[in-house]
Coordinates of C-alpha atoms in Angstrom, one line a residue:
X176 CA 72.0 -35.1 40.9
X177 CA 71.7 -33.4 44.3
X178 CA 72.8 -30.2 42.8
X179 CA 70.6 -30.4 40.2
X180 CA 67.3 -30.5 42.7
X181 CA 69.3 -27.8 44.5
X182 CA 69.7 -25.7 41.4
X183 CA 65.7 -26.8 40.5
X184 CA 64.5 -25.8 44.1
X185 CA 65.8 -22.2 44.0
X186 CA 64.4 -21.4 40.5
X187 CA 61.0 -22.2 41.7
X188 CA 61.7 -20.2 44.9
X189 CA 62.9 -17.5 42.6
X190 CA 60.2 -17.8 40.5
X191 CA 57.5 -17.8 43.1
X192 CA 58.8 -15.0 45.0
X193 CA 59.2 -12.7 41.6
X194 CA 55.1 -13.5 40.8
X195 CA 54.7 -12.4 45.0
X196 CA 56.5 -9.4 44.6
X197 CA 53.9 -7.3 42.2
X198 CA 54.2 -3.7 42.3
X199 CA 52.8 -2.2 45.5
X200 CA 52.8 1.3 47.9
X201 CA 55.1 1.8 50.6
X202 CA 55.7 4.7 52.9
X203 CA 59.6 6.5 53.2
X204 CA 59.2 9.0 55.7
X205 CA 56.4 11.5 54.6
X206 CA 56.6 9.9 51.2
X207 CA 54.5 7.2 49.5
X208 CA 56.9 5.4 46.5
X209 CA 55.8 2.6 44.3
X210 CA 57.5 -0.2 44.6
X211 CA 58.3 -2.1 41.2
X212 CA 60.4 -5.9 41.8
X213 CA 61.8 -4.6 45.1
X214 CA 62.8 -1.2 44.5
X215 CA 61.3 2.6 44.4
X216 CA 60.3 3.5 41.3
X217 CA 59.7 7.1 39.9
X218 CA 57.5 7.2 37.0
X219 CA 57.9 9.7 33.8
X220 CA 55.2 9.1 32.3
X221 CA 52.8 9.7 29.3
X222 CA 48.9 9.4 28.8
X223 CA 48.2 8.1 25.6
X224 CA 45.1 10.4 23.9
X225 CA 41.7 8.7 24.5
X226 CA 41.6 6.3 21.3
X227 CA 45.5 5.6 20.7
X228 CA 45.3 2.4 22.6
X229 CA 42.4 1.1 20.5
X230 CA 44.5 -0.2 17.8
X231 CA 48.0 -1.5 17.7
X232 CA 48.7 -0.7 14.5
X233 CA 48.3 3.3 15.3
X234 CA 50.5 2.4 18.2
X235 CA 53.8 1.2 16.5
X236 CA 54.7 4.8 15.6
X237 CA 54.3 5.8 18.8
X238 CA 56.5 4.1 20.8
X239 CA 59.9 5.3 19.4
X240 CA 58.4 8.9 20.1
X241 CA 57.9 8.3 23.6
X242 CA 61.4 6.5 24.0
X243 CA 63.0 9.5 22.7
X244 CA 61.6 11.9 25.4
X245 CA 62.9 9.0 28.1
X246 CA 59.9 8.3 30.1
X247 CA 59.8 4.6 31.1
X248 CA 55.6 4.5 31.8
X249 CA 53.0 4.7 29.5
X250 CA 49.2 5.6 30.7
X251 CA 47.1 3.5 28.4
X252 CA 43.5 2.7 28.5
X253 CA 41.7 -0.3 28.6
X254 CA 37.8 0.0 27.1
X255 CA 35.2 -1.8 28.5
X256 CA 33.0 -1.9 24.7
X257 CA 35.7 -3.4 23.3
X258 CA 36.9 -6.1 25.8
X259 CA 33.5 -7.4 25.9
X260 CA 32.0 -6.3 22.9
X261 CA 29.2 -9.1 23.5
X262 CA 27.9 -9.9 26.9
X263 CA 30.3 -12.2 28.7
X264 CA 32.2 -12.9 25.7
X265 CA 35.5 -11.5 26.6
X266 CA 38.3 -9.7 24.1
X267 CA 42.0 -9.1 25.7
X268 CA 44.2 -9.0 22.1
X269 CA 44.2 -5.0 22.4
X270 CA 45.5 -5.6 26.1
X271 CA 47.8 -8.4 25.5
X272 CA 49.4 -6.3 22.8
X273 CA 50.3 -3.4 25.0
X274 CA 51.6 -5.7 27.4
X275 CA 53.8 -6.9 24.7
X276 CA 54.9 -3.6 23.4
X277 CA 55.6 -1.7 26.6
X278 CA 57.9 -5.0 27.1
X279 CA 59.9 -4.7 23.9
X280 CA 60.2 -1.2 24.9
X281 CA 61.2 -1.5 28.3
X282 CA 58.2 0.1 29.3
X283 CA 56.1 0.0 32.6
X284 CA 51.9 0.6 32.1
X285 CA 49.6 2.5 33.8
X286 CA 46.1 1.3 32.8
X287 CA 43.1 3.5 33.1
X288 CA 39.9 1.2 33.4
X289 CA 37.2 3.0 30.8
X290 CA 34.4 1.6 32.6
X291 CA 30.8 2.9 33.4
X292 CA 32.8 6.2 33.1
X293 CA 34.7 7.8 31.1
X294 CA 34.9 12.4 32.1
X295 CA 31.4 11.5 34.1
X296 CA 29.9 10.0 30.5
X297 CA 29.5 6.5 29.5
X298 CA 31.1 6.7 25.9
X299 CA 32.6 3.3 26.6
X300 CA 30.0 1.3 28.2
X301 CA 29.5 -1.4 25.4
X302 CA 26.8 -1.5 23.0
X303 CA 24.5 -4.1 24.6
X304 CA 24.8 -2.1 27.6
X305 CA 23.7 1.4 26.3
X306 CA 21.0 -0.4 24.6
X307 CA 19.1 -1.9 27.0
X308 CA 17.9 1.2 29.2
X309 CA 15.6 -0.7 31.3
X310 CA 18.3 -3.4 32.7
X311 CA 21.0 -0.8 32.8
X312 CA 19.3 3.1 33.9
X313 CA 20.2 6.3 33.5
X314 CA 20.8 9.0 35.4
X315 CA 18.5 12.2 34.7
X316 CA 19.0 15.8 35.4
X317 CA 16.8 18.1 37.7
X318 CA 14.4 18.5 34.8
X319 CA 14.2 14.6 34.5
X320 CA 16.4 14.1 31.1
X321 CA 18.2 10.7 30.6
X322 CA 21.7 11.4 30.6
X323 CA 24.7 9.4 29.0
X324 CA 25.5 8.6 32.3
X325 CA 24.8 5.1 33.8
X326 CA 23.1 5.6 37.1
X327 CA 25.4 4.4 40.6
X328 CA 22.0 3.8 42.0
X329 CA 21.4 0.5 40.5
X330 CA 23.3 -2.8 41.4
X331 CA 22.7 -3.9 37.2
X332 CA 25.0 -1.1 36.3
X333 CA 27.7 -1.8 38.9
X334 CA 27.4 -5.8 38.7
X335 CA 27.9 -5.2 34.7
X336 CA 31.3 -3.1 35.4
X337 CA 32.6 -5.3 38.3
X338 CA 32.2 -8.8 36.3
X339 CA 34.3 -6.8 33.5
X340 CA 36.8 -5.7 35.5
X341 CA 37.0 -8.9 37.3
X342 CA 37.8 -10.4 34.2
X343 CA 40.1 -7.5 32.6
X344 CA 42.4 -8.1 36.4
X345 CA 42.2 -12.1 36.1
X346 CA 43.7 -11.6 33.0
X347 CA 46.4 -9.3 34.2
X348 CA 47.5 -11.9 37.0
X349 CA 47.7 -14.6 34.1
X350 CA 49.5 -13.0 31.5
X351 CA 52.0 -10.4 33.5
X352 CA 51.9 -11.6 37.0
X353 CA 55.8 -12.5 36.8
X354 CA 56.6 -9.9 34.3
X355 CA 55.2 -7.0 36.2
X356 CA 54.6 -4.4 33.3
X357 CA 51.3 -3.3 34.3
X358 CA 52.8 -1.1 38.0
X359 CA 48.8 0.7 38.5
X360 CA 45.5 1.0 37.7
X361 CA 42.7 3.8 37.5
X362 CA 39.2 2.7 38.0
X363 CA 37.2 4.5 35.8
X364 CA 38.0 8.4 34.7
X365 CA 37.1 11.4 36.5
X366 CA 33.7 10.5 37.7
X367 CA 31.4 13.3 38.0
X368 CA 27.5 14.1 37.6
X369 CA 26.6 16.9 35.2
X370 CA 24.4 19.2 34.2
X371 CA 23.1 18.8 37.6
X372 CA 25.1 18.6 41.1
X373 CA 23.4 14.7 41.9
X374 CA 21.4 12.1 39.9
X375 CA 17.5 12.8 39.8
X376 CA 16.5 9.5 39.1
X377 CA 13.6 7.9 41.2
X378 CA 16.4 5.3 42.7
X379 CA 18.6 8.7 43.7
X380 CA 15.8 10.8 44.9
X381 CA 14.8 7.9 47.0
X382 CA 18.1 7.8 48.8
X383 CA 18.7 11.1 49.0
X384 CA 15.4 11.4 51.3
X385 CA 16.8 8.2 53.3
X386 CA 19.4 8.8 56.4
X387 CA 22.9 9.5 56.2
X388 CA 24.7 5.9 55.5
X389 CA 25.9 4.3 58.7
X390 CA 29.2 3.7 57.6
X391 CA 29.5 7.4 56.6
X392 CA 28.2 9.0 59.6
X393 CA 30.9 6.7 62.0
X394 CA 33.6 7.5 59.8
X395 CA 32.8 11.4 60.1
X396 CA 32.5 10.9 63.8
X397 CA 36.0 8.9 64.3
X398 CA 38.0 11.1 62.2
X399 CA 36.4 14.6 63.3
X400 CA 39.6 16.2 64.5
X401 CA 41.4 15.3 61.1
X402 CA 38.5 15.9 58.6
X403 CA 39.3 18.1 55.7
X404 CA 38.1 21.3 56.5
X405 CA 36.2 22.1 53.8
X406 CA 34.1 19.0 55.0
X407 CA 34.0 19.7 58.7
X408 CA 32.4 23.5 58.5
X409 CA 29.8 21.9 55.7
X410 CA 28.9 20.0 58.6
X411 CA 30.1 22.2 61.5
X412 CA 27.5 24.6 59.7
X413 CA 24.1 22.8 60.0
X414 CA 25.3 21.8 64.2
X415 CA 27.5 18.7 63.7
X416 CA 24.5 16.0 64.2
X417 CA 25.0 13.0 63.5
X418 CA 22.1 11.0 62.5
X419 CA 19.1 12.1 60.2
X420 CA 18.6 12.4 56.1
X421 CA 21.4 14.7 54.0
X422 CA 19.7 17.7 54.4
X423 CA 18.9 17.4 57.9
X424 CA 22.5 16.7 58.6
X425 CA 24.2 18.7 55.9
X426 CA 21.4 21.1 55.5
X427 CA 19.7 22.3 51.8
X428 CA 22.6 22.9 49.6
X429 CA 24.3 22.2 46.4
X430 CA 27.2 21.1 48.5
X431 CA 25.2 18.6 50.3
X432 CA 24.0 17.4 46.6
X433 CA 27.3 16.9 45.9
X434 CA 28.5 15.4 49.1
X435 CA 25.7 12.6 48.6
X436 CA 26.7 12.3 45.2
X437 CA 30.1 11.6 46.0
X438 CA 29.3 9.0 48.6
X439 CA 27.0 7.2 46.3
X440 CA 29.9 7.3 43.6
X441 CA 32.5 6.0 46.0
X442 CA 30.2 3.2 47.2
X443 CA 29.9 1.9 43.1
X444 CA 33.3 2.4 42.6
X445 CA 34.9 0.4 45.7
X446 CA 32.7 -3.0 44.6
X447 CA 34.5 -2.0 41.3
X448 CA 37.9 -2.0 42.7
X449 CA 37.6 -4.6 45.9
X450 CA 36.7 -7.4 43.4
X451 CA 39.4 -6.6 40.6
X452 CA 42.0 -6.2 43.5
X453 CA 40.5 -9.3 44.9
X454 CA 42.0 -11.2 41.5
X455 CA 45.0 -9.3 41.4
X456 CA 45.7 -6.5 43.9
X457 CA 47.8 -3.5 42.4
X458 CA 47.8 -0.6 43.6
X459 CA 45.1 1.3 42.4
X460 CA 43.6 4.9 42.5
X461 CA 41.1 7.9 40.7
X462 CA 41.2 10.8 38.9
X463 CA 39.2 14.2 39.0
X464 CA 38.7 16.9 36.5
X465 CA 39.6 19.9 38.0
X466 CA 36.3 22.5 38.8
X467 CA 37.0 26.2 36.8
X468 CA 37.5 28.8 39.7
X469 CA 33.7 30.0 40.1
X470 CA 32.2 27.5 39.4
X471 CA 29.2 25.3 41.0
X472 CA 28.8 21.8 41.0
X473 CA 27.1 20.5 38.0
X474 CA 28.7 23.1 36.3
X475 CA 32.1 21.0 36.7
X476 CA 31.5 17.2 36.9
X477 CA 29.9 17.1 40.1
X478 CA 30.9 14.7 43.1
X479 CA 34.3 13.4 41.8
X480 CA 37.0 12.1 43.8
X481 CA 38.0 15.9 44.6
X482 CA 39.8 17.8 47.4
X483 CA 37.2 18.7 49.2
X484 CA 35.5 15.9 49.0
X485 CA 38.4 13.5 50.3
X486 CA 36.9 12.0 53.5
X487 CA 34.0 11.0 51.9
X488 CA 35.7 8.8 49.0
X489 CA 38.0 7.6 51.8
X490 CA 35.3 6.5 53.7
X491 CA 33.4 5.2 50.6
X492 CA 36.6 3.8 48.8
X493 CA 39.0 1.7 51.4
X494 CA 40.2 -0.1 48.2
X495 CA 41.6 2.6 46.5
X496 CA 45.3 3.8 47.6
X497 CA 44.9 7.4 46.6
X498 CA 43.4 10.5 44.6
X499 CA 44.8 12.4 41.9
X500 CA 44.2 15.7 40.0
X501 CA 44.4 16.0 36.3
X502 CA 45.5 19.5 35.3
X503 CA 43.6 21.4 32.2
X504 CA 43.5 25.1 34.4
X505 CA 46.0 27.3 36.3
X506 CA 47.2 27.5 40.0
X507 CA 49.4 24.3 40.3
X508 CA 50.4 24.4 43.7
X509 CA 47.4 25.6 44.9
X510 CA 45.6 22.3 43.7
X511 CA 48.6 19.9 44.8
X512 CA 48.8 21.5 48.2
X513 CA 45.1 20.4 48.6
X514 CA 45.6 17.1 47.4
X515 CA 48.7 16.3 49.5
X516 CA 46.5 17.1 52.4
X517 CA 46.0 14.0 55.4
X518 CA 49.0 11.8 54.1
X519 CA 47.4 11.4 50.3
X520 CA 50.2 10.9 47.9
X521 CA 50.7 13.3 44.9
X522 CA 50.5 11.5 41.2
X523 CA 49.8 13.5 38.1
X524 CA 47.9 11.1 35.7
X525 CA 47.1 13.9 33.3
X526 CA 48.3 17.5 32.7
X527 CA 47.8 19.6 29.7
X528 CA 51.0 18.9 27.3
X529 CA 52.6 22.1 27.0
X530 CA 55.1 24.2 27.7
X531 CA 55.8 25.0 31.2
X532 CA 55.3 20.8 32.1
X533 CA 59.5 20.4 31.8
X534 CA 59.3 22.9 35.1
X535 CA 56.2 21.6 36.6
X536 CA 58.1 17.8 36.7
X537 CA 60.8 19.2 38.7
X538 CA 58.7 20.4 41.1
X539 CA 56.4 17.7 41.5
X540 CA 58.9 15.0 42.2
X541 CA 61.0 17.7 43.9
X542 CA 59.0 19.4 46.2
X543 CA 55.8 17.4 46.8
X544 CA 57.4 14.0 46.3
X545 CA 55.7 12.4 43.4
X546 CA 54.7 9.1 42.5
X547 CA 55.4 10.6 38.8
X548 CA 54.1 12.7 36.2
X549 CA 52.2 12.5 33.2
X550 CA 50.7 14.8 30.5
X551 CA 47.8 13.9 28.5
X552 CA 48.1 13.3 24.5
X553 CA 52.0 12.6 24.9
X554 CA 52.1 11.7 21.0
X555 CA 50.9 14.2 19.6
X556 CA 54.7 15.9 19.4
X557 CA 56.4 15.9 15.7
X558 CA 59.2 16.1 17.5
X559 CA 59.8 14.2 20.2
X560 CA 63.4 14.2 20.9
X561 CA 63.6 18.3 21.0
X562 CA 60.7 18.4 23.4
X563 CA 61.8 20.2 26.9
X564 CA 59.5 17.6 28.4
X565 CA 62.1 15.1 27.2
X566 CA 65.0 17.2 28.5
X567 CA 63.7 17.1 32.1
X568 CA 63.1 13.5 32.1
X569 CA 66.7 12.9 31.1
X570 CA 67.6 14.6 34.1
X571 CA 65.2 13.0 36.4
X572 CA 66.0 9.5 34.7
X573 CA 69.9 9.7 35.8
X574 CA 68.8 11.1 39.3
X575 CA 65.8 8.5 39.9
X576 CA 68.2 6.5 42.5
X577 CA 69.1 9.7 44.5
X578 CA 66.1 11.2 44.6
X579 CA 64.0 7.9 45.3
X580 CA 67.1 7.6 48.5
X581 CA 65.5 10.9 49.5
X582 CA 62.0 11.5 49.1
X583 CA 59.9 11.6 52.5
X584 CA 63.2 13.5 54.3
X585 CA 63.9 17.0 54.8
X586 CA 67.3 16.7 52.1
X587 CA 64.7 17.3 48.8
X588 CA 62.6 20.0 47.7
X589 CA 61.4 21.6 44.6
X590 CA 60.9 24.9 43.0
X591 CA 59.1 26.4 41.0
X592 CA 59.4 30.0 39.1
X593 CA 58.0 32.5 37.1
X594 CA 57.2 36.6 36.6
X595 CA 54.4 36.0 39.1
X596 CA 56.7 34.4 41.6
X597 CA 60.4 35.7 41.0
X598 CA 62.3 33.6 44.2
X599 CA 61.8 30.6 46.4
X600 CA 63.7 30.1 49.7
X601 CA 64.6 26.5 50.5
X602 CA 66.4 25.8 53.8
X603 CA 68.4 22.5 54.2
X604 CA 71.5 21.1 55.8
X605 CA 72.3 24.2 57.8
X606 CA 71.7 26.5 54.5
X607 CA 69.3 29.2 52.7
X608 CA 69.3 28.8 49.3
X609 CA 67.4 31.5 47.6
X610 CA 67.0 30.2 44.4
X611 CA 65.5 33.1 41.7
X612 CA 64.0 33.1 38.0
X613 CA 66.9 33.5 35.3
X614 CA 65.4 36.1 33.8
X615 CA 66.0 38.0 36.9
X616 CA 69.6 38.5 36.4
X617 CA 68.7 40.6 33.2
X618 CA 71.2 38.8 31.0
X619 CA 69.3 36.9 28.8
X620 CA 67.4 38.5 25.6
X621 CA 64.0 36.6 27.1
X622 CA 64.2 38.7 30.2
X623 CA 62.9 41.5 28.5
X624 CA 59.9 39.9 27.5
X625 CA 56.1 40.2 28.6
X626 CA 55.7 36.7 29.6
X627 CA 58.6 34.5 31.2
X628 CA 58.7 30.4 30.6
X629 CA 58.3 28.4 33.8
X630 CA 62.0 27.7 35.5
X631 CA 61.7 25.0 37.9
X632 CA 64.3 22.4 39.8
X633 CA 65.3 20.4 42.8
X634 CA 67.8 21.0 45.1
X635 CA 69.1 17.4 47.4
X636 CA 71.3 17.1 50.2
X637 CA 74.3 14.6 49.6
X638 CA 76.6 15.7 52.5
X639 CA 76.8 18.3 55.1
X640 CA 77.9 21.3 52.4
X641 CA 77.6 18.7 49.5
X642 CA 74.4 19.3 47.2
X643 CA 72.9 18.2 43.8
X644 CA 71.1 21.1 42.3
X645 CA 69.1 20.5 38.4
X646 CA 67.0 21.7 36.6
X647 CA 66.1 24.6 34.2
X648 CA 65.9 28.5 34.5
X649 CA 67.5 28.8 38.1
X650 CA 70.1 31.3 39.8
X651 CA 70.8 30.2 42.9
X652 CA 72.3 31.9 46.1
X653 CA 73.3 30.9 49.7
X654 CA 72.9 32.4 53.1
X655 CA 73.4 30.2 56.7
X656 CA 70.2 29.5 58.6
X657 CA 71.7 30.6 61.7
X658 CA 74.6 32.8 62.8
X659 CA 77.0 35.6 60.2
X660 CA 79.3 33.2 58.5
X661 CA 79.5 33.9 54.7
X662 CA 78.7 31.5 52.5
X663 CA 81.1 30.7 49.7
X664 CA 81.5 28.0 46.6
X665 CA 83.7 25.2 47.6
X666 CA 83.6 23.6 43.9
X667 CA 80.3 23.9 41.4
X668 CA 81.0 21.0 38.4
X669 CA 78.3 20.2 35.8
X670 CA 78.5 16.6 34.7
X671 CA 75.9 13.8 34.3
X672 CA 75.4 10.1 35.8
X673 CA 76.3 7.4 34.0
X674 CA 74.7 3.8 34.2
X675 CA 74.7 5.6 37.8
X676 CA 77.6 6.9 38.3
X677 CA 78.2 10.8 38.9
X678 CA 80.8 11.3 35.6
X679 CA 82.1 15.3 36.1
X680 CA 82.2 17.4 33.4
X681 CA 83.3 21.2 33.0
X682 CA 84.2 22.8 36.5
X683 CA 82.3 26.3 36.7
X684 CA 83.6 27.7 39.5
X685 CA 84.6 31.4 37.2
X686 CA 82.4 32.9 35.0
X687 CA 79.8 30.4 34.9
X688 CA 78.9 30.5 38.6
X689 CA 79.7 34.6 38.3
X690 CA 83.1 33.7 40.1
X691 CA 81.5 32.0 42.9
X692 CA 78.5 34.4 43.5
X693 CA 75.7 32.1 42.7
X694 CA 74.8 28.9 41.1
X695 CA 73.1 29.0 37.5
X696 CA 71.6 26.5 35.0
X697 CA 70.1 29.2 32.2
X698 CA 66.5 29.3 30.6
X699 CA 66.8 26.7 28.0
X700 CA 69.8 24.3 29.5
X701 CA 68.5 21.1 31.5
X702 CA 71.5 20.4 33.7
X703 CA 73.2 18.7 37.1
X704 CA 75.5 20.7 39.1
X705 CA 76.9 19.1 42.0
X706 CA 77.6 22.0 44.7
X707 CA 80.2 22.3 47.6
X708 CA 79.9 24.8 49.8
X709 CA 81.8 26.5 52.5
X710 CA 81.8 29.2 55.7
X711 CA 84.1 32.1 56.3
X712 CA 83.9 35.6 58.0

C-alpha cells in the first residue's frame, strides 16, 4: 500500500510539474532559444496560407506534405469571425482540431491571433463587429474616408479583441496545457495604418494634439544612450525635449505621424497580449511587413512593429517577447541586422517560399541564431519531398542538438553566398575559414550562368581543430588567425547523425576535398562534413 501512495504521489508531481513547464524564452549567451518540456528547441517551420486553417478537411492533405520536407512546427492561424461568429458565443472545433492534428503528426504550433488585424485590415473582425460602425469605429484617411481598419483609439474595439483572445488563451491552457503543442503566439498580423501614415479619426486627431504619453517620454529618457538610432536623431533633431505635444517634441513630420501611430498601436496591442498571457503566458511576439526601399509611410503599412520603430513598441508592448520581419523583398541581412539590434531575438514567421530559402535557413539559425524559420504558403509545393527547403531541414533536424549546445557562443556562424557576394570570412577556434560560392571554382556547368542560386551553411566548433561544416553550395579554405603555420586536412568524412549519433560515411580526404586543398559540399548536395584540421610549416 505504501508504494502505491508513493508511486500515486510522484505521478501527480510529474504531472503538475509537466503542465508548469509550458514553453518559454531563455537566454544562452547572446542567444534567445525557446524552451519546449525542458529543452532548446529549434523550429523549421511552415506558415500555412491565410485560409488553410479554416477547415480541417482542406488540411488532411497537408500534413503528409509538410512531414515530408521535416519541419516539426506549423504556423497556423486562428480567426477571430470564426471563433466567435456571434457575440460571446464562442467556437474552438477549428482550434481543437489543429491541436489534434499537429499531435498525430508530432507537430509543434505556432498560432497567429487574426484579430482586429490582419496586414493592417480587419478582414477577420467578425460580422457583428464590421457591422455595427458606431460601437466599433473606423479609422479614416487624411481625406476623412472610413477605412477597413478598426480604429486603436477606441476602448470598444480593443475590449472586443481582448475578451476574444482571453477566451481563444483560456482555452489553450484547458485543452494543451500538459501536452504543450501550441510553443508561441502572434498577436495580431503586421499591424500598420494605410493609405495614410496615422489614423485621422476625430479620437486620433485629438490625441495627436495631446502631450507625448508619460510612460513614453520616461522610457525615451531612461534608455537614451541605448535608443535605436534611427529614433534618437528623430528626436535628437527637433532638441531632445522632453515634454510637449508630438510635434513639438518630434517636430512636423511623416515620421512623427508614424511614431504616434506606432505608440498608439503598441498601447492596443499590449491590453491584447497582457490579458491572454494573463490566462496562459506563452511566449508571444509581432510581425511587420517589410516597407519597399523608397518608400514613405502610408505608402507601406504605417507604424508597425518595425526596426526603427523598436523602442517605441518596447515601451508600448512590455508583454510581448520580441519582433519579427516577414520577408516579401530583397536585402536579407540588411533587414535581420536591424532586427537583431539591442538583444531582440531573430524569428522568421514568414518569408516568400522560393528558391534561395534552403540557403537563407542556414544562415539564419547559423549566423544570427534563430528561433527558426518559416516561409509563407508552405503547401502550396506538388512536391514536397524534392523541395531544397526540405533538404536543408534534414540537415538542420540531425544537427538541432549541436547547434542548440552552441548558439549564443563564438563556436557558430552562418554564411551566406551568391554572384553579389562571392566569399565570407569566418574566424573561430584559432582559424580563418574563407568559405566561397561553388560556382567560383568554375567546375560546375551552372557557373557559367547569368544568375547563381543562393549557397549558404554553418560552420560549428566541436574541438580545438575539430569542426562540423553543412550546408549547400560552399568551398571552403583555411588560414591561422595568427602567426605562418599552414593549414592542412587532418581527416574531412561526410556522414549523417543518426537518432543523434554522428554515423561516418565516405572519407573525402582525395579528390573530393581536391586532395586536402579545401572543403566542398557542391550546388545541389545538402551535406555534413565533419572536419579535422592541422598546422605545419
Amino acid at each position: 500500500m505504501k508504494y502505491v501512495q508513493l508511486f500515486f504521489i510522484f505521478l501527480v508531481t510529474a504531472i503538475t510539474l509537466r503542465a508548469q513547464t509550458i514553453p518559454y524564452l531563455q537566454r544562452q549567451g547572446t542567444a534567445t532559444q525557446l524552451i519546449v518540456e525542458g529543452k532548446p528547441f529549434l523550429m523549421r517551420g511552415g506558415e500555412l496560407g491565410n485560409s488553410s486553417a479554416s477547415s480541417l478537411a482542406y488540411m488532411e492533405p497537408i500534413w503528409p506534405k509538410l512531414e515530408a520536407m521535416h519541419l516539426n512546427t506549423v504556423l497556423a492561424p486562428v480567426y477571430w469571425d470564426l471563433i466567435e461568429p456571434e457575440e460571446g458565443k464562442f467556437d474552438f472545433s477549428l482550434v481543437d482540431g489543429l491541436l489534434k492534428d499537429a499531435r498525430a503528426h508530432d507537430m509543434k504550433l505556432v498560432l497567429l491571433w487574426f484579430g482586429t488585424w490582419k496586414n493592417s485590415m480587419s478582414c477577420y473582425a467578425p460580422l457583428w463587429v464590421k457591422r455595427d460602425l458606431k460601437r466599433f469605429p473606423r479609422a479614416k484617411s487624411a481625406e476623412g474616408v472610413s477605412q477597413e481598419i478598426l480604429t486603436p483609439f477606441d476602448d470598444r474595439n480593443r475590449d472586443a479583441d481582448v475578451r476574444a483572445f482571453q477566451q481563444l488563451m483560456r482555452h489553450l491552457k484547458e485543452q494543451d496545457g500538459q501536452d504543450h503543442t501550441v510553443v508561441m503566439v502572434q498577436v495580431e498580423n503586421e499591424i500598420g495604418m494605410l493609405p495614410s501614415a496615422r489614423d485621422h479619426c476625430a479620437a486620433a486627431t485629438k490625441a495627436y494634439r495631446q502631450p507625448v504619453p508619460a510612460e513614453l517620454m520616461r522610457y525615451l529618457t531612461q534608455h537614451k544612450k541605448e535608443l535605436i538610432p534611427e529614433l534618437q536623431q528623430h528626436w535628437q533633431a527637433n532638441g531632445g525635449k522632453t515634454s510637449g505635444t508630438w510635434e513639438e517634441v518630434f517636430g512636423k513630420s511623416l515620421a512623427t505621424d508614424e511614431l504616434f501611430m506606432a505608440w498608439h498601436y503598441a498601447r492596443y496591442v499590449e491590453a491584447v497580449t497582457a490579458a491572454g498571457k494573463a490566462e496562459y503566458p506563452l511566449p508571444m511576439y509581432l510581425n511587420a511587413a517589410l516597407p519597399r526601399e523608397g518608400k514613405q509611410p502610408g505608402e507601406y503599412p504605417s507604424a508597425g512593429p518595425l526596426p526603427h520603430l523598436l523602442d517605441v513598441w518596447r515601451a508600448g508592448t512590455p508583454s510581448i517577447d520580441f519582433l519579427s520581419p516577414d520577408f516579401y523583398n530583397p536585402r536579407f541581412q540588411y533587414w535581420n541586422d536591424l532586427y537583431t539590434r539591442s538583444g531582440n531575438p531573430l524569428f522568421i514567421p514568414e518569408i516568400r517560399f522560393e528558391t534561395g530559402d534552403e540557403a537563407k535557413a542556414f544562415y539564419a539559425v547559423g549566423h544570427y541564431d534563430a528561433l527558426g524559420f518559416s516561409p509563407f504558403s508552405i503547401e502550396s509545393t506538388d512536391h514536397p519531398a524534392e523541395e531544397p527547403l526540405g533538404k536543408s531541414y534534414d540537415v538542420l533536424d540531425q544537427l538541432a542538438p549541436q547547434i542548440l549546445a552552441k548558439q549564443g557562443s563564438d563556436q557558430l556562424d552562418g554564411v551566406l553566398l551568391d554572384k553579389d557576394a562571392l566569399e565570407q570570412q569566418i574566424t573561430m577556434g584559432g582559424y580563418v575559414f574563407t568559405v566561397k560560392h561553388d560556382f567560383t571554382l568554375g567546375w560546375s556547368p551552372g557557373a557559367q550562368e547569368e544568375q547563381w542560386p543562393l549557397a549558404g551553411g554553418l560552420i560549428l566548433q566541436t574541438g580545438p581543430d575539430d569542426f562540423i561544416v553543412a550546408g549547400t553550395g560552399l568551398v571552403v579554405t583555411f588560414a591561422p588567425v595568427k602567426g605562418n603555420d599552414l593549414i592542412g586536412i587532418g581527416r574531412i568524412d561526410e556522414g549523417e547523425y543518426i537518432d543523434g549519433k554522428w554515423t561516418p560515411g565516405r572519407n573525402l580526404n582525395g579528390d573530393q576535398s581536391h586532395q586536402g586543398r579545401h572543403l566542398r559540399i557542391p550546388v545541389g548536395d545538402f551535406g555534413i562534413q565533419h572536419l579535422t584540421l592541422y598546422r605545419y610549416r
